[in-house]
Structure formats: structure tokens, C-alpha cells
mmCIF file of C-alpha atoms in Angstrom:
data_model
loop_
_atom_site.group_PDB
_atom_site.id
_atom_site.type_symbol
_atom_site.label_atom_id
_atom_site.label_comp_id
_atom_site.label_asym_id
_atom_site.label_seq_id
_atom_site.Cartn_x
_atom_site.Cartn_y
_atom_site.Cartn_z
ATOM 1 C CA MET A 1 -47.106 -51.665 90.355
ATOM 2 C CA ARG A 2 -45.345 -48.321 90.638
ATOM 3 C CA THR A 3 -48.220 -45.897 90.303
ATOM 4 C CA GLY A 4 -51.971 -46.327 90.416
ATOM 5 C CA ALA A 5 -53.897 -46.931 87.216
ATOM 6 C CA VAL A 6 -55.213 -43.892 85.397
ATOM 7 C CA THR A 7 -58.131 -43.076 83.209
ATOM 8 C CA VAL A 8 -57.619 -41.785 79.690
ATOM 9 C CA LEU A 9 -59.752 -38.732 80.522
ATOM 10 C CA GLY A 10 -57.029 -37.020 82.559
ATOM 11 C CA VAL A 11 -54.200 -37.305 80.062
ATOM 12 C CA ALA A 12 -52.275 -34.252 78.836
ATOM 13 C CA GLY A 13 -51.117 -33.873 75.252
ATOM 14 C CA THR A 14 -52.509 -35.385 72.056
ATOM 15 C CA GLY A 15 -52.315 -38.686 70.289
ATOM 16 C CA VAL A 16 -54.058 -40.421 73.189
ATOM 17 C CA GLY A 17 -55.635 -43.793 72.631
ATOM 18 C CA ALA A 18 -55.958 -47.144 74.311
ATOM 19 C CA ALA A 19 -53.351 -47.868 76.952
ATOM 20 C CA GLN A 20 -50.459 -50.060 75.939
ATOM 21 C CA ASN A 21 -50.038 -53.535 77.325
ATOM 22 C CA GLU A 22 -48.079 -53.873 80.528
ATOM 23 C CA THR A 23 -46.097 -56.987 79.739
ATOM 24 C CA ALA A 24 -44.148 -58.040 76.717
ATOM 25 C CA ASP A 25 -45.846 -61.421 76.370
ATOM 26 C CA SER A 26 -49.429 -60.129 76.409
ATOM 27 C CA GLY A 27 -51.696 -59.431 73.455
ATOM 28 C CA ASP A 28 -49.261 -56.774 72.178
ATOM 29 C CA ALA A 29 -46.994 -59.494 70.817
ATOM 30 C CA ASN A 30 -47.316 -61.199 67.452
ATOM 31 C CA PRO A 31 -48.715 -64.670 68.146
ATOM 32 C CA SER A 32 -47.200 -66.105 64.966
ATOM 33 C CA GLY A 33 -43.765 -65.205 66.305
ATOM 34 C CA GLN A 34 -44.103 -66.981 69.618
ATOM 35 C CA ALA A 35 -41.394 -69.375 70.667
ATOM 36 C CA ASP A 36 -42.096 -73.040 71.405
ATOM 37 C CA ASP A 37 -42.430 -72.280 75.119
ATOM 38 C CA GLY A 38 -45.252 -69.836 74.358
ATOM 39 C CA GLU A 39 -43.242 -66.689 75.078
ATOM 40 C CA SER A 40 -43.294 -63.693 72.804
ATOM 41 C CA PRO A 41 -40.124 -63.151 70.754
ATOM 42 C CA TYR A 42 -39.899 -59.764 72.482
ATOM 43 C CA THR A 43 -39.895 -61.145 76.024
ATOM 44 C CA GLU A 44 -36.123 -61.597 76.264
ATOM 45 C CA THR A 45 -35.502 -58.040 75.063
ATOM 46 C CA TYR A 46 -38.018 -56.720 77.566
ATOM 47 C CA ARG A 47 -36.466 -58.670 80.438
ATOM 48 C CA ASN A 48 -32.959 -57.526 79.518
ATOM 49 C CA THR A 49 -33.890 -53.847 79.374
ATOM 50 C CA ILE A 50 -36.781 -53.142 81.745
ATOM 51 C CA ASP A 51 -34.626 -52.835 84.873
ATOM 52 C CA SER A 52 -32.848 -49.870 83.291
ATOM 53 C CA VAL A 53 -36.083 -48.105 82.296
ATOM 54 C CA VAL A 54 -37.500 -45.724 84.901
ATOM 55 C CA LEU A 55 -40.558 -43.678 85.696
ATOM 56 C CA VAL A 56 -39.843 -39.953 86.010
ATOM 57 C CA SER A 57 -42.217 -38.142 88.377
ATOM 58 C CA VAL A 58 -41.982 -34.352 88.251
ATOM 59 C CA SER A 59 -43.348 -31.734 90.644
ATOM 60 C CA GLY A 60 -43.694 -28.183 89.292
ATOM 61 C CA ALA A 61 -42.463 -25.133 91.157
ATOM 62 C CA GLY A 62 -45.041 -24.027 93.712
ATOM 63 C CA GLY A 63 -47.329 -26.810 92.566
ATOM 64 C CA GLY A 64 -47.810 -24.998 89.265
ATOM 65 C CA PRO A 65 -47.330 -26.162 85.664
ATOM 66 C CA GLY A 66 -44.464 -28.549 85.065
ATOM 67 C CA GLY A 67 -45.739 -31.489 87.095
ATOM 68 C CA GLY A 68 -46.367 -34.816 85.446
ATOM 69 C CA LEU A 69 -45.001 -38.204 84.562
ATOM 70 C CA GLY A 70 -42.577 -39.366 81.918
ATOM 71 C CA SER A 71 -40.037 -42.074 81.272
ATOM 72 C CA GLY A 72 -36.263 -42.341 81.130
ATOM 73 C CA PHE A 73 -33.477 -44.881 81.016
ATOM 74 C CA VAL A 74 -30.208 -45.473 82.826
ATOM 75 C CA ILE A 75 -26.984 -45.224 80.806
ATOM 76 C CA ASP A 76 -24.356 -45.753 83.543
ATOM 77 C CA ASP A 77 -23.995 -45.988 87.314
ATOM 78 C CA GLN A 78 -25.056 -42.372 87.812
ATOM 79 C CA HIS A 79 -26.936 -40.938 84.836
ATOM 80 C CA ILE A 80 -30.414 -41.177 83.332
ATOM 81 C CA VAL A 81 -31.509 -39.859 79.919
ATOM 82 C CA THR A 82 -34.977 -38.410 79.350
ATOM 83 C CA ASN A 83 -36.657 -35.596 77.396
ATOM 84 C CA ASN A 84 -36.075 -31.960 78.237
ATOM 85 C CA HIS A 85 -39.818 -31.330 78.022
ATOM 86 C CA VAL A 86 -40.412 -33.950 80.725
ATOM 87 C CA VAL A 87 -38.316 -32.103 83.343
ATOM 88 C CA GLN A 88 -38.199 -28.479 82.159
ATOM 89 C CA GLY A 89 -40.801 -27.259 84.657
ATOM 90 C CA ALA A 90 -39.472 -29.189 87.664
ATOM 91 C CA SER A 91 -39.031 -27.492 91.006
ATOM 92 C CA GLU A 92 -35.806 -27.880 92.968
ATOM 93 C CA GLY A 93 -35.773 -31.399 94.344
ATOM 94 C CA GLY A 94 -38.955 -32.098 92.413
ATOM 95 C CA ILE A 95 -37.762 -34.984 90.231
ATOM 96 C CA GLU A 96 -38.328 -38.461 91.642
ATOM 97 C CA ILE A 97 -37.261 -41.636 89.867
ATOM 98 C CA GLN A 98 -38.863 -45.038 90.379
ATOM 99 C CA PHE A 99 -37.110 -48.223 89.314
ATOM 100 C CA SER A 100 -38.481 -51.625 88.382
ATOM 101 C CA ASN A 101 -37.795 -52.984 91.882
ATOM 102 C CA GLU A 102 -40.075 -50.284 93.345
ATOM 103 C CA GLU A 103 -37.170 -48.262 94.792
ATOM 104 C CA TRP A 104 -37.321 -44.465 94.574
ATOM 105 C CA ARG A 105 -34.495 -41.964 94.183
ATOM 106 C CA THR A 106 -34.397 -38.177 93.969
ATOM 107 C CA ALA A 107 -32.715 -36.956 90.794
ATOM 108 C CA SER A 108 -30.994 -33.705 89.914
ATOM 109 C CA ILE A 109 -30.607 -32.176 86.466
ATOM 110 C CA VAL A 110 -27.085 -32.449 85.060
ATOM 111 C CA GLY A 111 -27.784 -30.770 81.737
ATOM 112 C CA THR A 112 -30.560 -30.009 79.262
ATOM 113 C CA ASP A 113 -30.758 -29.162 75.574
ATOM 114 C CA VAL A 114 -33.993 -27.629 74.342
ATOM 115 C CA TYR A 115 -32.996 -28.012 70.672
ATOM 116 C CA SER A 116 -32.692 -31.807 70.764
ATOM 117 C CA ASP A 117 -35.224 -32.114 73.620
ATOM 118 C CA LEU A 118 -32.756 -34.194 75.646
ATOM 119 C CA ALA A 119 -31.914 -34.032 79.328
ATOM 120 C CA VAL A 120 -29.521 -35.922 81.591
ATOM 121 C CA LEU A 121 -30.339 -36.537 85.247
ATOM 122 C CA SER A 122 -28.075 -37.664 88.051
ATOM 123 C CA VAL A 123 -29.005 -40.148 90.767
ATOM 124 C CA GLU A 124 -26.887 -41.009 93.769
ATOM 125 C CA ASP A 125 -26.809 -44.634 94.884
ATOM 126 C CA MET A 126 -28.207 -46.137 91.695
ATOM 127 C CA PRO A 127 -30.037 -49.428 92.435
ATOM 128 C CA ASP A 128 -28.089 -52.540 91.502
ATOM 129 C CA VAL A 129 -30.851 -53.764 89.197
ATOM 130 C CA ALA A 130 -30.170 -50.946 86.713
ATOM 131 C CA ASP A 131 -27.240 -52.055 84.557
ATOM 132 C CA GLY A 132 -27.605 -49.291 81.991
ATOM 133 C CA LEU A 133 -28.478 -49.317 78.291
ATOM 134 C CA SER A 134 -26.219 -48.458 75.361
ATOM 135 C CA LEU A 135 -26.982 -45.907 72.670
ATOM 136 C CA SER A 136 -26.656 -47.370 69.195
ATOM 137 C CA GLU A 137 -23.925 -45.954 66.976
ATOM 138 C CA SER A 138 -25.646 -46.781 63.700
ATOM 139 C CA GLU A 139 -28.866 -45.745 61.981
ATOM 140 C CA PRO A 140 -31.653 -48.321 62.237
ATOM 141 C CA ALA A 141 -32.953 -50.051 59.139
ATOM 142 C CA ILE A 142 -36.408 -49.185 57.859
ATOM 143 C CA GLY A 143 -38.639 -52.133 58.680
ATOM 144 C CA GLN A 144 -36.542 -53.150 61.692
ATOM 145 C CA THR A 145 -38.534 -54.364 64.697
ATOM 146 C CA VAL A 146 -38.477 -52.011 67.683
ATOM 147 C CA LEU A 147 -39.946 -51.862 71.189
ATOM 148 C CA ALA A 148 -41.040 -48.680 72.979
ATOM 149 C CA ILE A 149 -40.627 -49.215 76.716
ATOM 150 C CA GLY A 150 -41.869 -46.806 79.352
ATOM 151 C CA ASN A 151 -44.878 -45.595 81.300
ATOM 152 C CA PRO A 152 -47.713 -44.606 78.931
ATOM 153 C CA LEU A 153 -50.605 -42.947 80.753
ATOM 154 C CA GLY A 154 -48.763 -43.642 84.001
ATOM 155 C CA LEU A 155 -48.948 -47.419 83.512
ATOM 156 C CA ASP A 156 -45.575 -48.709 84.618
ATOM 157 C CA ALA A 157 -43.197 -51.083 82.846
ATOM 158 C CA SER A 158 -45.199 -51.167 79.600
ATOM 159 C CA VAL A 159 -43.990 -52.233 76.193
ATOM 160 C CA SER A 160 -45.381 -51.772 72.707
ATOM 161 C CA HIS A 161 -43.884 -53.068 69.512
ATOM 162 C CA GLY A 162 -43.680 -51.940 65.926
ATOM 163 C CA ILE A 163 -41.172 -51.259 63.192
ATOM 164 C CA VAL A 164 -38.993 -48.385 62.098
ATOM 165 C CA SER A 165 -41.295 -46.638 59.640
ATOM 166 C CA GLY A 166 -38.800 -43.995 58.542
ATOM 167 C CA THR A 167 -35.519 -42.308 59.380
ATOM 168 C CA ASP A 168 -34.014 -38.857 58.911
ATOM 169 C CA ARG A 169 -37.288 -37.160 59.808
ATOM 170 C CA SER A 170 -37.283 -33.457 60.671
ATOM 171 C CA LEU A 171 -39.607 -32.766 63.605
ATOM 172 C CA PRO A 172 -41.247 -29.428 64.387
ATOM 173 C CA SER A 173 -40.016 -27.908 67.625
ATOM 174 C CA PRO A 174 -41.293 -25.041 69.799
ATOM 175 C CA THR A 175 -37.812 -23.477 69.554
ATOM 176 C CA GLY A 176 -38.322 -22.589 65.898
ATOM 177 C CA PHE A 177 -35.559 -25.000 64.886
ATOM 178 C CA SER A 178 -36.474 -28.531 63.813
ATOM 179 C CA ILE A 179 -35.196 -31.644 65.575
ATOM 180 C CA PRO A 180 -33.255 -33.475 62.841
ATOM 181 C CA ALA A 181 -32.424 -37.118 62.099
ATOM 182 C CA ALA A 182 -35.471 -38.398 63.990
ATOM 183 C CA ILE A 183 -36.890 -41.913 63.774
ATOM 184 C CA GLN A 184 -40.512 -42.598 62.842
ATOM 185 C CA THR A 185 -42.171 -45.736 64.215
ATOM 186 C CA ASP A 186 -45.619 -47.303 64.247
ATOM 187 C CA ALA A 187 -45.104 -48.542 67.818
ATOM 188 C CA PRO A 188 -47.897 -46.884 69.871
ATOM 189 C CA ILE A 189 -46.619 -43.808 71.741
ATOM 190 C CA ASN A 190 -48.770 -42.163 74.430
ATOM 191 C CA PRO A 191 -48.277 -39.408 77.014
ATOM 192 C CA GLY A 192 -45.930 -40.788 79.650
ATOM 193 C CA ASN A 193 -43.764 -42.617 77.090
ATOM 194 C CA SER A 194 -41.743 -39.439 76.548
ATOM 195 C CA GLY A 195 -38.068 -39.922 77.398
ATOM 196 C CA GLY A 196 -38.165 -43.708 77.345
ATOM 197 C CA PRO A 197 -36.037 -45.860 75.052
ATOM 198 C CA LEU A 198 -36.925 -47.148 71.594
ATOM 199 C CA VAL A 199 -34.886 -50.349 71.481
ATOM 200 C CA GLY A 200 -33.988 -52.969 68.910
ATOM 201 C CA LEU A 201 -34.342 -56.661 69.687
ATOM 202 C CA GLU A 202 -30.667 -56.755 70.711
ATOM 203 C CA GLY A 203 -31.490 -54.289 73.495
ATOM 204 C CA ASP A 204 -29.553 -51.302 72.156
ATOM 205 C CA VAL A 205 -31.253 -47.909 72.276
ATOM 206 C CA LEU A 206 -32.058 -46.699 68.767
ATOM 207 C CA GLY A 207 -33.795 -43.538 69.908
ATOM 208 C CA VAL A 208 -35.277 -41.544 72.774
ATOM 209 C CA VAL A 209 -39.073 -41.463 72.504
ATOM 210 C CA PHE A 210 -40.213 -37.922 71.749
ATOM 211 C CA ALA A 211 -43.895 -37.747 70.808
ATOM 212 C CA GLY A 212 -46.843 -39.565 69.341
ATOM 213 C CA ALA A 213 -48.932 -38.166 66.503
ATOM 214 C CA GLY A 214 -51.511 -40.969 66.440
ATOM 215 C CA GLN A 215 -51.794 -44.675 67.082
ATOM 216 C CA THR A 216 -49.607 -45.578 64.103
ATOM 217 C CA ILE A 217 -47.155 -42.660 64.059
ATOM 218 C CA GLY A 218 -44.626 -41.950 66.771
ATOM 219 C CA PHE A 219 -41.231 -40.315 66.808
ATOM 220 C CA ALA A 220 -37.949 -40.759 68.645
ATOM 221 C CA ILE A 221 -34.823 -38.618 68.805
ATOM 222 C CA SER A 222 -32.132 -40.689 67.135
ATOM 223 C CA ALA A 223 -29.352 -42.307 69.138
ATOM 224 C CA LEU A 224 -26.940 -40.794 66.596
ATOM 225 C CA LEU A 225 -27.894 -37.308 67.807
ATOM 226 C CA ALA A 226 -28.064 -38.402 71.458
ATOM 227 C CA ASN A 227 -24.525 -39.781 71.173
ATOM 228 C CA ARG A 228 -23.332 -36.244 70.432
ATOM 229 C CA VAL A 229 -25.525 -34.367 72.883
ATOM 230 C CA VAL A 230 -25.549 -36.579 75.990
ATOM 231 C CA PRO A 231 -21.761 -36.647 76.661
ATOM 232 C CA ALA A 232 -21.658 -32.842 76.381
ATOM 233 C CA LEU A 233 -24.565 -32.493 78.808
ATOM 234 C CA ILE A 234 -22.723 -34.690 81.302
ATOM 235 C CA GLU A 235 -19.457 -32.813 80.837
ATOM 236 C CA ASP A 236 -20.648 -29.205 80.467
ATOM 237 C CA GLY A 237 -24.379 -29.142 81.170
ATOM 238 C CA THR A 238 -25.061 -27.733 77.695
ATOM 239 C CA TYR A 239 -24.546 -28.586 74.025
ATOM 240 C CA GLU A 240 -23.761 -26.169 71.189
ATOM 241 C CA HIS A 241 -25.411 -26.873 67.840
ATOM 242 C CA ALA A 242 -23.879 -25.779 64.559
ATOM 243 C CA TYR A 243 -25.641 -22.823 62.936
ATOM 244 C CA MET A 244 -25.658 -21.537 59.340
ATOM 245 C CA GLY A 245 -28.176 -18.736 59.729
ATOM 246 C CA VAL A 246 -30.332 -19.475 56.696
ATOM 247 C CA GLY A 247 -33.931 -20.295 55.896
ATOM 248 C CA VAL A 248 -34.509 -22.772 53.079
ATOM 249 C CA ARG A 249 -37.319 -24.418 51.145
ATOM 250 C CA PRO A 250 -37.345 -27.546 48.963
ATOM 251 C CA VAL A 251 -36.762 -27.232 45.247
ATOM 252 C CA GLY A 252 -39.703 -28.777 43.392
ATOM 253 C CA PRO A 253 -40.258 -28.906 39.634
ATOM 254 C CA GLU A 254 -41.915 -25.468 39.514
ATOM 255 C CA ILE A 255 -39.089 -23.739 41.382
ATOM 256 C CA ALA A 256 -36.457 -25.640 39.386
ATOM 257 C CA ALA A 257 -37.968 -24.427 36.124
ATOM 258 C CA GLU A 258 -38.197 -20.838 37.347
ATOM 259 C CA ILE A 259 -34.578 -20.641 38.501
ATOM 260 C CA GLY A 260 -33.180 -22.555 35.533
ATOM 261 C CA LEU A 261 -32.279 -25.940 37.040
ATOM 262 C CA ASP A 262 -32.358 -28.984 34.785
ATOM 263 C CA GLU A 263 -33.946 -31.046 37.565
ATOM 264 C CA PRO A 264 -35.436 -30.379 41.025
ATOM 265 C CA VAL A 265 -32.642 -30.948 43.508
ATOM 266 C CA GLY A 266 -31.306 -29.343 46.671
ATOM 267 C CA VAL A 267 -32.748 -26.558 48.806
ATOM 268 C CA LEU A 268 -33.326 -22.939 47.891
ATOM 269 C CA VAL A 269 -32.012 -20.264 50.255
ATOM 270 C CA VAL A 270 -34.959 -17.963 50.956
ATOM 271 C CA GLU A 271 -33.563 -16.096 53.962
ATOM 272 C CA VAL A 272 -30.137 -15.145 55.308
ATOM 273 C CA VAL A 273 -30.013 -14.005 58.930
ATOM 274 C CA PRO A 274 -28.303 -10.599 59.213
ATOM 275 C CA ASP A 275 -24.827 -10.877 60.766
ATOM 276 C CA GLY A 276 -25.179 -14.675 60.773
ATOM 277 C CA PRO A 277 -22.583 -17.105 59.390
ATOM 278 C CA ALA A 278 -24.151 -17.090 55.901
ATOM 279 C CA ASP A 279 -24.438 -13.297 55.650
ATOM 280 C CA GLY A 280 -22.283 -12.216 52.704
ATOM 281 C CA VAL A 281 -21.637 -15.826 51.700
ATOM 282 C CA LEU A 282 -25.009 -17.076 50.456
ATOM 283 C CA GLU A 283 -27.631 -15.118 48.522
ATOM 284 C CA PRO A 284 -31.354 -15.454 49.316
ATOM 285 C CA SER A 285 -34.089 -15.520 46.712
ATOM 286 C CA THR A 286 -36.161 -12.461 45.884
ATOM 287 C CA ARG A 287 -38.962 -12.001 48.401
ATOM 288 C CA GLY A 288 -42.171 -13.529 47.088
ATOM 289 C CA ARG A 289 -40.511 -15.209 44.095
ATOM 290 C CA PRO A 290 -37.932 -18.019 43.936
ATOM 291 C CA THR A 291 -35.483 -16.057 41.788
ATOM 292 C CA GLY A 292 -31.922 -14.960 42.421
ATOM 293 C CA GLY A 293 -31.326 -17.261 45.373
ATOM 294 C CA ASP A 294 -28.619 -19.856 45.873
ATOM 295 C CA VAL A 295 -29.545 -23.533 45.683
ATOM 296 C CA ILE A 296 -27.531 -25.712 48.079
ATOM 297 C CA VAL A 297 -26.870 -29.086 46.480
ATOM 298 C CA ALA A 298 -24.012 -30.508 48.598
ATOM 299 C CA ILE A 299 -21.881 -29.857 51.684
ATOM 300 C CA ASP A 300 -18.349 -31.238 51.953
ATOM 301 C CA GLY A 301 -19.148 -33.573 49.074
ATOM 302 C CA GLU A 302 -22.323 -34.911 50.726
ATOM 303 C CA ALA A 303 -25.457 -34.471 48.604
ATOM 304 C CA ILE A 304 -28.183 -32.316 50.148
ATOM 305 C CA PRO A 305 -31.409 -33.340 48.378
ATOM 306 C CA ASN A 306 -33.804 -31.742 50.868
ATOM 307 C CA GLN A 307 -34.143 -29.749 54.095
ATOM 308 C CA PRO A 308 -34.085 -32.799 56.440
ATOM 309 C CA ALA A 309 -30.785 -33.871 54.861
ATOM 310 C CA LEU A 310 -29.341 -30.403 55.455
ATOM 311 C CA SER A 311 -30.453 -30.381 59.095
ATOM 312 C CA SER A 312 -29.179 -33.916 59.699
ATOM 313 C CA TYR A 313 -25.782 -33.198 58.165
ATOM 314 C CA LEU A 314 -25.276 -30.092 60.271
ATOM 315 C CA ALA A 315 -26.450 -31.892 63.433
ATOM 316 C CA LEU A 316 -24.487 -35.123 63.021
ATOM 317 C CA GLU A 317 -21.378 -34.145 61.073
ATOM 318 C CA THR A 318 -20.438 -30.604 62.086
ATOM 319 C CA SER A 319 -19.711 -28.423 65.103
ATOM 320 C CA PRO A 320 -19.520 -24.668 65.737
ATOM 321 C CA GLY A 321 -16.246 -23.316 64.365
ATOM 322 C CA ASP A 322 -16.059 -25.797 61.486
ATOM 323 C CA THR A 323 -15.542 -24.379 58.006
ATOM 324 C CA ILE A 324 -17.629 -26.230 55.428
ATOM 325 C CA GLU A 325 -17.559 -26.237 51.637
ATOM 326 C CA ILE A 326 -21.002 -25.643 50.157
ATOM 327 C CA GLU A 327 -21.764 -26.544 46.558
ATOM 328 C CA ILE A 328 -24.404 -24.178 45.228
ATOM 329 C CA VAL A 329 -26.092 -23.221 41.992
ATOM 330 C CA ARG A 330 -26.155 -19.436 41.581
ATOM 331 C CA ASP A 331 -27.728 -17.847 38.512
ATOM 332 C CA GLY A 332 -27.702 -21.245 36.843
ATOM 333 C CA GLU A 333 -23.983 -21.795 37.399
ATOM 334 C CA PRO A 334 -22.392 -24.238 39.886
ATOM 335 C CA GLN A 335 -20.082 -22.692 42.474
ATOM 336 C CA THR A 336 -18.380 -23.656 45.726
ATOM 337 C CA VAL A 337 -18.294 -21.307 48.702
ATOM 338 C CA GLU A 338 -16.846 -21.660 52.199
ATOM 339 C CA LEU A 339 -18.775 -20.880 55.359
ATOM 340 C CA THR A 340 -17.657 -21.006 59.004
ATOM 341 C CA LEU A 341 -20.369 -22.294 61.300
ATOM 342 C CA GLU A 342 -21.232 -20.635 64.601
ATOM 343 C CA ALA A 343 -23.088 -21.786 67.702
ATOM 344 C CA ARG A 344 -26.857 -21.618 67.446
ATOM 345 C CA PRO A 345 -28.313 -18.620 69.317
ATOM 346 C CA ASP A 346 -30.498 -19.123 72.373
ATOM 347 C CA ALA A 347 -34.102 -20.051 71.721
ATOM 348 C CA GLU A 348 -36.435 -17.090 72.120
ATOM 349 C CA ARG A 349 -39.800 -18.700 71.534
ATOM 350 C CA PRO A 350 -41.824 -19.805 74.581
ATOM 351 C CA PRO A 351 -42.103 -23.564 75.034
ATOM 352 C CA ALA A 352 -45.212 -25.163 73.564
ATOM 353 C CA PRO A 353 -46.877 -28.473 74.464
ATOM 354 C CA ILE A 354 -45.317 -31.536 72.861
ATOM 355 C CA PRO A 355 -47.882 -33.933 71.317
ATOM 356 C CA GLY A 356 -47.880 -37.147 73.289
ATOM 357 C CA GLY A 357 -45.773 -35.496 75.982
ATOM 358 C CA PRO A 358 -45.676 -36.289 79.680
ATOM 359 C CA GLY A 359 -48.891 -37.531 81.182
ATOM 360 C CA GLU A 360 -50.630 -35.760 84.011
ATOM 361 C CA ARG A 361 -50.061 -37.123 87.463
ATOM 362 C CA PRO A 362 -52.663 -39.841 88.066
ATOM 363 C CA PRO A 363 -55.083 -39.513 90.966
ATOM 364 C CA SER A 364 -54.235 -41.174 94.252
ATOM 365 C CA THR A 365 -55.626 -44.681 94.668
ATOM 366 C CA GLU A 366 -55.944 -46.994 97.611
ATOM 367 C CA PRO A 367 -53.849 -50.199 97.630
#
């Protein structure tokens, strides 16, 4: 075992429940799916991936806030992916990585992105057991079986299983900007799982575990977004997100009737940031009433039925400097306008706790 067992009473964050099982062929598996040899159908996936899943132990500066435990996974012979919120309070030299063979390494931060809550760490002399996992290049199917592998509550090498409950979720973030294109799963997610992989049965990483909101609702940052962010963090240490500079709200039947739409579709522009990319291009609604504002219905020919679709399109299909064509309805008439995206400004809000985030460091135990 990597780290001593912990009690639920000392766990940080929310969404805490019973600890997950520590092996893939324990009671967590579906007995009806067992192979003839008695093994769980998830055992092979677990065995093929666990050596690339790590425990991330963090010490805060001066022993203050920022210490705790999380998870991560190896992607090549030098780099590990985890959550930004797992390592954001780490002191210099305060990130230690433990591998499945019990070896420890000190890690350094290569790059972080608070908006996607992703971080890349670097480890010298990566253990041979860690082959590295691949980020999927396609969106998972709803209903697809997934495994969450990591260190819930400080319990090492644990696995829980579930399905993909939803995709294209928009997650609240302490930055004030949502995390788009997220995956929802019913695989149990607890503090300490943060930063670990959500994998399909083929062993590819579908998402980076982000938070748990209860025993049947958990979320992961999609591999589609990680595939854009992670290479930039390795190359430059940062990632620039595309920015429109608008606030929007969904168009329901009541708003559609008030602004003269035949059917509720798209998103209503309710705010335009002064001197932002949309200033002078898009018109916001009248304060307090959904009148006079532009309704965004498509971008570059891609339908925008709701706010998560808008966020996902900007995150996955565009970059700062791109000029996009926006199809809008203004005063009841369809129009097309062009807007040049900029880089998102720095986050100004203080970081807030992430539900189901890193677990507190467990108490010392005797062998």
C-alpha cells in the first residue's frame, strides 16, 4: 500500500461517501459480467492502466493551505497530467509522486491552466512500469462503460466503475468562466480522485476526473479539451482560451415570445464586456427585460442551441485571433456578423474549494 488508510472524518471537500474498492475484481464489479475464470470484465483494463496512474502528494508553502493528496496519470516518459486545483498551493519542491511499484519521485510544475483546471508535471527518471496513457480523440458515447482510477480518500490504486451519464456539460468554476465540454459519470468520485483518469474499457483516457457532486454524479474534464490544453502547457507553460466578451442566457418559450422568435432556440446576449471582442458587434438585451438583444443561433454554420454548446464550440473549435461568423436574430430579423476572438483575460476571482477535490493528508500510521 502507498499511504496509510484514512477515516472519512478527515476528508476535505464535499460529495464524500463510502470509500471505493481497491481492486478491480472486488465487489465494485458487476458479477453478471464476470468472465469464466471469475475475473471482472474490468480487470484487464485496470491491469493495463494502473501502472501509469499515480498518487500526487502535495505540501503547501510553509506548511499552510495547499497540502493534500490527489491523483494523476503519466502520458509519456516525462510528463504527468493532473488537476490544477490539486497542485496550485504547492510549495517549491513540495510535489511528490508515488507509482504503483511503490517508487517515489519529486515532480515540478511544467504548466497550469486555471480555466480548464489542468496541470502538467515533470518527473525525471520515470519508472519503467509507467508506459503512459493516451488521451482519446473522440467524444465518448452516452451509456459507455467507464472506470475512474485513482486514490479516493487516500486509498491507493482504487477503481470504481460506471457509465457516461452525459456529455457537453458546462461546469461552474471559481474563475467565473465555466469549464466546457465536460463528461458526467455515475462512477463514484471522492476527494483524492481529482486529476486521475476516467478511462474506457480499451484503456484510453476519456477525461480527467474533476469533482464529485454525490455518489451517482461525478464530472471529468474531457479528453477533447485536454488534447488542446496539455500540449500547450508542455510547450509554453500556459494556454490561451478564445474569448468573445459576452454574457448569455438560454432562450426559453417566454423569452422567445417576448423577443418575437417563432421557437425557443439559441442564446440571448444579455451583456457585452466594454472594449471586449463583441463590443460594437453584438447588442445586449435591455437591462431587466429580454428585449432588444441579439440571439446567437449559430457560429460558422454550427448550431448553438444553448450556452454549453456555445462554450464547447469556442473551447474546442476556435483560438484567439480567429474571426468567426455569428448567425444572430436581431429585432426579429436574421443577420450574420463577424467577430475576431481575443485571448481570455486573467482570472481575477480568488480560488474556491472544488467539490470532491483533493483529500487531506491522512494521519501517519504504523506499518
